Short mmCIF file of C-alpha atoms and ligand atoms in Angstrom, two decimals:
data_model
loop_
_atom_site.label_atom_id
_atom_site.label_comp_id
_atom_site.label_asym_id
_atom_site.label_seq_id
_atom_site.Cartn_x
_atom_site.Cartn_y
_atom_site.Cartn_z
CA MET A 1 40.88 34.11 -9.77
CA LYS A 2 43.68 36.67 -11.41
CA ALA A 3 46.02 37.92 -9.15
CA GLU A 4 44.73 41.83 -10.27
CA ILE A 5 41.18 41.21 -10.01
CA ARG A 6 42.17 39.67 -6.49
CA ASN A 7 43.90 42.81 -6.02
CA SER A 8 41.41 45.63 -6.82
CA LEU A 9 38.13 43.33 -5.52
CA TYR A 10 40.58 43.65 -2.55
CA GLU A 11 41.62 47.17 -2.56
CA GLN A 12 37.31 48.13 -2.60
CA ALA A 13 36.37 45.48 0.20
CA LYS A 14 38.53 47.07 2.33
CA GLU A 15 37.63 50.61 1.82
CA TRP A 16 33.95 50.04 2.16
CA ILE A 17 34.74 47.90 5.36
CA LEU A 18 36.90 50.91 6.99
CA GLU A 19 34.06 53.31 5.89
CA ALA A 20 31.18 51.14 7.09
CA GLY A 21 33.45 50.93 10.40
CA ALA A 22 33.58 54.79 10.09
CA ARG A 23 29.94 54.72 10.27
CA ILE A 24 29.26 52.67 12.85
CA ARG A 25 31.66 54.42 15.25
CA LYS A 26 29.45 57.56 14.69
CA GLN A 27 26.15 55.70 14.83
CA MET A 28 27.28 54.29 18.26
CA ARG A 29 27.43 58.19 19.50
CA ASP A 30 22.84 57.84 19.57
CA PRO A 31 21.18 55.54 21.77
CA LEU A 32 20.98 51.76 20.31
CA VAL A 33 17.43 49.93 19.09
CA ILE A 34 18.33 46.26 20.18
CA SER A 35 15.84 43.83 19.45
CA ILE A 36 15.58 39.85 20.73
CA LYS A 37 16.49 37.22 17.84
CA SER A 38 15.37 33.78 18.35
CA ASN A 39 16.40 34.46 21.79
CA PRO A 40 17.61 37.23 24.70
CA GLN A 41 20.70 35.51 24.14
CA ASP A 42 20.75 36.88 20.62
CA LEU A 43 20.52 40.05 19.43
CA VAL A 44 20.69 42.23 16.60
CA THR A 45 20.35 46.53 16.50
CA THR A 46 19.90 48.79 14.24
CA VAL A 47 23.34 48.89 13.77
CA ASP A 48 24.19 45.55 12.28
CA GLU A 49 21.13 46.07 10.14
CA GLU A 50 22.27 49.00 8.56
CA THR A 51 26.13 48.27 8.31
CA GLU A 52 25.20 45.14 6.24
CA ARG A 53 22.56 47.33 4.44
CA PHE A 54 25.44 49.14 3.55
CA LEU A 55 28.18 46.63 2.23
CA ALA A 56 25.50 44.32 0.17
CA GLY A 57 24.31 48.32 -0.83
CA LYS A 58 27.88 48.72 -2.57
CA ILE A 59 28.28 45.52 -3.38
CA ARG A 60 24.65 45.22 -6.25
CA GLU A 61 25.79 48.23 -7.25
CA LEU A 62 29.54 47.89 -8.33
CA TYR A 63 29.57 44.04 -8.86
CA PRO A 64 25.82 42.95 -9.66
CA ASP A 65 27.07 39.40 -10.77
CA HIS A 66 28.64 38.62 -7.36
CA HIS A 67 26.16 36.96 -3.87
CA LEU A 68 26.00 37.94 -0.64
CA ILE A 69 25.53 35.95 1.88
CA SER A 70 25.46 37.79 5.45
CA GLU A 71 23.82 36.94 9.02
CA GLU A 72 21.13 39.81 8.71
CA GLY A 73 18.71 39.16 5.60
CA PHE A 74 20.40 41.83 3.65
CA GLY A 75 21.97 38.78 1.39
CA ASP A 76 20.97 35.97 -0.91
CA ASN A 77 19.47 32.21 -0.54
CA LEU A 78 22.91 30.46 -1.94
CA ASN A 79 23.48 26.37 -1.85
CA SER A 80 25.91 27.23 -4.33
CA MET A 81 29.78 29.06 -4.49
CA LYS A 82 29.76 29.02 -7.38
CA GLY A 83 30.72 32.45 -9.12
CA THR A 84 32.05 35.53 -6.74
CA VAL A 85 30.52 35.37 -3.33
CA TRP A 86 30.54 37.52 -0.67
CA LEU A 87 29.91 36.17 3.02
CA ILE A 88 29.93 39.38 5.00
CA ASP A 89 28.79 39.69 9.07
CA PRO A 90 28.29 43.04 9.66
CA ILE A 91 29.07 43.02 13.37
CA ASP A 92 31.21 39.77 14.79
CA GLY A 93 29.49 40.05 18.63
CA THR A 94 26.52 41.74 19.20
CA THR A 95 26.77 40.94 22.46
CA ASN A 96 30.15 42.55 23.12
CA PHE A 97 29.10 45.88 20.56
CA ILE A 98 25.87 46.28 22.52
CA HIS A 99 27.60 45.98 26.91
CA GLN A 100 30.96 46.92 26.18
CA ARG A 101 31.27 48.72 22.97
CA ARG A 102 33.76 47.21 22.00
CA ASN A 103 35.02 43.96 20.86
CA PHE A 104 33.60 43.15 17.95
CA ALA A 105 34.17 43.24 14.24
CA ILE A 106 32.97 43.68 10.88
CA SER A 107 34.03 39.99 8.66
CA ALA A 108 34.20 39.88 4.98
CA GLY A 109 35.32 36.76 3.37
CA ILE A 110 34.81 36.89 -0.41
CA TYR A 111 35.49 33.72 -2.62
CA HIS A 112 35.85 32.63 -6.08
CA ASP A 113 34.59 29.01 -6.98
CA GLY A 114 34.68 28.44 -3.64
CA ILE A 115 37.80 28.77 -3.18
CA GLY A 116 38.56 31.52 -0.77
CA GLU A 117 40.51 34.74 -2.28
CA ILE A 118 40.52 37.59 0.13
CA GLY A 119 39.34 37.59 4.20
CA LEU A 120 38.96 41.09 5.54
CA ILE A 121 38.25 41.14 10.14
CA TYR A 122 38.18 44.84 10.83
CA ASP A 123 38.38 45.48 15.21
CA VAL A 124 36.13 49.04 15.00
CA MET A 125 36.62 50.30 18.07
CA GLY A 126 40.83 49.14 17.64
CA ASP A 127 40.98 50.12 14.64
CA CYS A 128 42.82 47.08 13.24
CA LEU A 129 42.44 45.33 10.30
CA TYR A 130 43.48 42.04 10.31
CA SER A 131 43.43 41.04 6.34
CA ALA A 132 44.53 38.26 3.80
CA LYS A 133 44.64 37.54 -0.36
CA LYS A 134 45.23 33.62 -0.81
CA GLY A 135 49.16 32.57 -1.46
CA GLU A 136 50.37 36.72 -0.60
CA GLY A 137 50.46 36.05 3.25
CA ALA A 138 48.06 37.47 6.32
CA PHE A 139 48.51 41.08 7.36
CA LYS A 140 47.49 43.19 10.76
CA ASN A 141 47.44 46.24 9.50
CA GLU A 142 50.77 46.61 7.00
CA GLU A 143 52.14 44.12 9.42
CA ARG A 144 52.75 40.84 7.44
CA LEU A 145 51.61 38.31 10.75
CA PRO A 146 54.92 35.05 10.51
CA GLN A 147 53.91 31.94 10.26
CA LEU A 148 52.09 29.68 13.54
CA ARG A 149 54.75 28.16 15.36
CA GLU A 150 54.84 24.42 15.10
CA GLY A 151 56.92 23.98 18.39
CA ALA A 152 53.06 24.85 20.49
CA MET A 153 53.11 21.65 22.29
CA LEU A 154 49.12 21.80 23.70
CA GLU A 155 50.03 22.07 27.35
CA ARG A 156 52.23 25.35 26.94
CA SER A 157 48.78 26.68 24.59
CA VAL A 158 46.27 28.85 25.01
CA LEU A 159 43.23 28.15 24.07
CA ALA A 160 40.56 30.35 22.84
CA MET A 161 36.69 28.57 24.00
CA ASN A 162 33.02 29.72 25.88
CA ASN A 163 31.68 28.19 28.23
CA LYS A 164 29.08 26.54 26.59
CA TRP A 165 31.74 23.74 25.89
CA LEU A 166 31.12 22.61 29.62
CA ILE A 167 27.48 22.17 29.66
CA PRO A 168 26.01 18.82 28.12
CA ASN A 169 25.79 19.42 24.65
CA PRO A 170 25.23 17.39 21.78
CA VAL A 171 28.83 17.58 20.61
CA VAL A 172 31.21 16.33 22.88
CA GLN A 173 31.10 14.61 26.92
CA VAL A 174 31.50 17.63 29.75
CA GLU A 175 34.46 15.34 31.29
CA LYS A 176 36.74 15.27 28.39
CA MET A 177 36.78 18.89 27.43
CA GLU A 178 37.36 19.46 31.45
CA GLU A 179 39.91 17.67 30.97
CA LEU A 180 41.15 19.68 28.38
CA ILE A 181 40.82 22.13 30.43
CA ARG A 182 42.62 21.35 33.02
CA THR A 183 45.67 19.96 30.71
CA VAL A 184 45.86 23.71 28.36
CA ARG A 185 47.58 26.72 29.63
CA ALA A 186 45.22 28.33 29.95
CA THR A 187 41.50 29.51 27.76
CA ARG A 188 39.95 32.51 26.86
CA THR A 189 37.12 33.84 25.59
CA TYR A 190 36.93 37.37 23.54
CA GLY A 191 32.90 36.77 21.98
CA SER A 192 33.67 37.33 18.93
CA ALA A 193 34.40 34.33 16.70
CA ALA A 194 36.48 36.41 14.07
CA LEU A 195 38.49 37.81 15.93
CA GLU A 196 39.06 35.20 18.04
CA PHE A 197 39.84 33.65 14.07
CA ALA A 198 42.14 36.43 13.94
CA TYR A 199 44.01 35.71 17.16
CA VAL A 200 44.83 32.54 15.98
CA ALA A 201 46.51 33.97 13.07
CA GLU A 202 48.49 36.76 15.12
CA GLY A 203 49.34 33.79 17.58
CA ILE A 204 47.97 35.85 20.16
CA VAL A 205 46.06 32.25 21.37
CA ASP A 206 47.11 29.26 20.26
CA GLY A 207 43.92 27.88 19.00
CA TYR A 208 40.12 28.15 19.19
CA MET A 209 37.06 26.16 19.47
CA THR A 210 33.11 26.56 19.37
CA ILE A 211 30.12 24.43 19.01
CA GLN A 212 28.47 26.44 16.75
CA LEU A 213 29.12 28.89 14.41
CA SER A 214 27.34 29.72 10.55
CA PRO A 215 29.20 30.64 7.33
CA TRP A 216 29.45 34.57 7.89
CA ASP A 217 31.16 34.11 11.34
CA ILE A 218 33.78 31.93 9.31
CA ALA A 219 34.47 33.16 5.85
CA ALA A 220 37.40 35.43 6.22
CA GLY A 221 39.07 33.80 9.06
CA ILE A 222 39.05 30.81 7.45
CA ILE A 223 41.42 32.43 4.72
CA ILE A 224 43.54 34.56 6.57
CA VAL A 225 44.11 31.77 9.28
CA ASN A 226 45.80 29.51 6.28
CA GLU A 227 47.90 32.25 4.94
CA VAL A 228 49.86 31.66 8.03
CA GLY A 229 49.58 28.12 8.16
CA GLY A 230 46.92 27.09 10.27
CA VAL A 231 44.10 25.02 10.03
CA THR A 232 40.23 24.81 10.26
CA THR A 233 38.50 21.77 11.05
CA ASN A 234 34.86 20.57 12.80
CA VAL A 235 36.09 19.61 16.37
CA PHE A 236 35.70 15.83 14.54
CA GLY A 237 38.73 16.82 12.43
CA GLU A 238 36.24 17.00 9.54
CA HIS A 239 36.00 19.37 6.57
CA VAL A 240 33.86 22.44 6.92
CA ASP A 241 31.16 22.88 4.51
CA ILE A 242 30.46 27.05 4.24
CA LEU A 243 27.40 27.00 3.08
CA LYS A 244 26.49 25.12 6.38
CA LYS A 245 26.45 26.09 10.56
CA ASN A 246 29.62 23.75 11.88
CA SER A 247 31.51 23.32 14.59
CA ILE A 248 34.68 24.51 14.00
CA LEU A 249 38.31 24.18 15.89
CA VAL A 250 41.23 26.35 13.91
CA CYS A 251 44.75 26.74 15.41
CA ASN A 252 48.15 25.11 13.92
CA LYS A 253 48.85 22.18 13.14
CA LYS A 254 50.16 20.54 15.95
CA ILE A 255 47.46 21.11 18.60
CA HIS A 256 45.36 20.48 16.33
CA GLY A 257 45.59 16.37 16.08
CA ARG A 258 45.75 15.94 19.66
CA ILE A 259 42.89 17.83 20.90
CA VAL A 260 40.59 16.03 17.32
CA ASN A 261 42.28 12.37 19.13
CA ASP A 262 42.44 12.86 22.39
CA PHE A 263 39.73 14.93 22.92
CA ILE A 264 37.26 15.40 21.14
CA LEU A 265 37.14 11.78 19.38
CA GLU A 266 37.50 10.46 22.39
CA GLY A 267 34.38 12.31 24.09
CA LYS A 268 32.45 12.31 20.96
CA LYS A 269 28.18 11.49 21.81
P1 LIG B 301 27.29 37.44 16.61
O1 LIG B 301 27.14 38.62 16.96
O2 LIG B 301 28.05 38.23 14.97
O3 LIG B 301 25.67 36.81 16.57
C1 LIG B 301 29.79 34.94 20.78
O4 LIG B 301 30.33 33.96 21.01
C2 LIG B 301 30.42 34.19 19.15
O5 LIG B 301 29.71 33.56 18.38
C3 LIG B 301 30.00 36.09 17.97
O6 LIG B 301 30.99 35.64 17.04
C4 LIG B 301 28.37 35.34 17.54
O7 LIG B 301 28.29 36.03 16.32
C5 LIG B 301 28.73 33.98 17.58
N1 LIG B 301 26.88 33.12 17.36
C6 LIG B 301 27.43 32.48 16.48
N2 LIG B 301 25.72 32.40 16.53
C7 LIG B 301 25.06 32.39 18.04
C8 LIG B 301 24.23 32.82 18.09
N3 LIG B 301 22.95 32.24 18.33
N4 LIG B 301 23.55 33.31 19.66
C9 LIG B 301 24.79 34.54 19.80
N5 LIG B 301 26.02 34.51 18.76
C10 LIG B 301 26.12 33.52 18.02
CA1 LIG B 302 24.54 37.62 15.36
CA1 LIG B 303 28.72 36.68 13.42
CA1 LIG B 304 26.98 39.32 12.95
#
């Protein structure tokens, strides 16, 4: 994608996402209408749906030849990343949105012919925008984020992960995850995959790993983390197919190999 096209697309996407965030803050003054999706841990509100409808409408009006992959049903059914594809999660961290009224984000990644061009993660209540354009670095609001430190040892790392790793799971033996948790300095759980990617990019956590995420959870984060020299793979260290569900390990290069080789592959099921 040409730099000038990328720049104008970025400005437009940013404007819509900030506007969508302002709408969410306003809609939150009214009681939330909550529905259960697949199970009581999997929720959606009319604000999630309205936000996605708003963004999808803007994209379809101004960029009719672009495609959209999104969580709440306003997207297209795509099996290819050809052309320009937006991957949007209107509210990432819906449980936080409902229970905490904060710690959720709008996440939007824009890809062209499969290459990540623009990533935007907007912490709506913190009014904090993490962003990146391919090859131009990553930003937290107007502040450029430095490259990730290469020197961090796993023993001095803070790892974002949730307790699901300690419940028997199809990916890895629980004993190996206990060992990993004993090895790192500390673990944290934030409940929004997009924000957890952003925190890796910011360097306030050294890594984030999770059992399964969808394309709209990771599309923006991969681009932003990549711009500060971080890596995103599945937890086995393999390439992530953006069109599919994947396990995710995102971190600096130094701890990536340690986690994959000494913990995940050692305990692989
Ligand atoms: P969501 O809020 O958009 O659903 C919660 O730990 C994180 O995992 C959130 O980013 C959440 O996104 C994501 N997630 C992905 N699939 C999920 C599922 N089936 N149930 C709950 N959270 C899910
Ligand atoms: Ca959801
Ligand atoms: Ca999500
Ligand atoms: Ca969501």
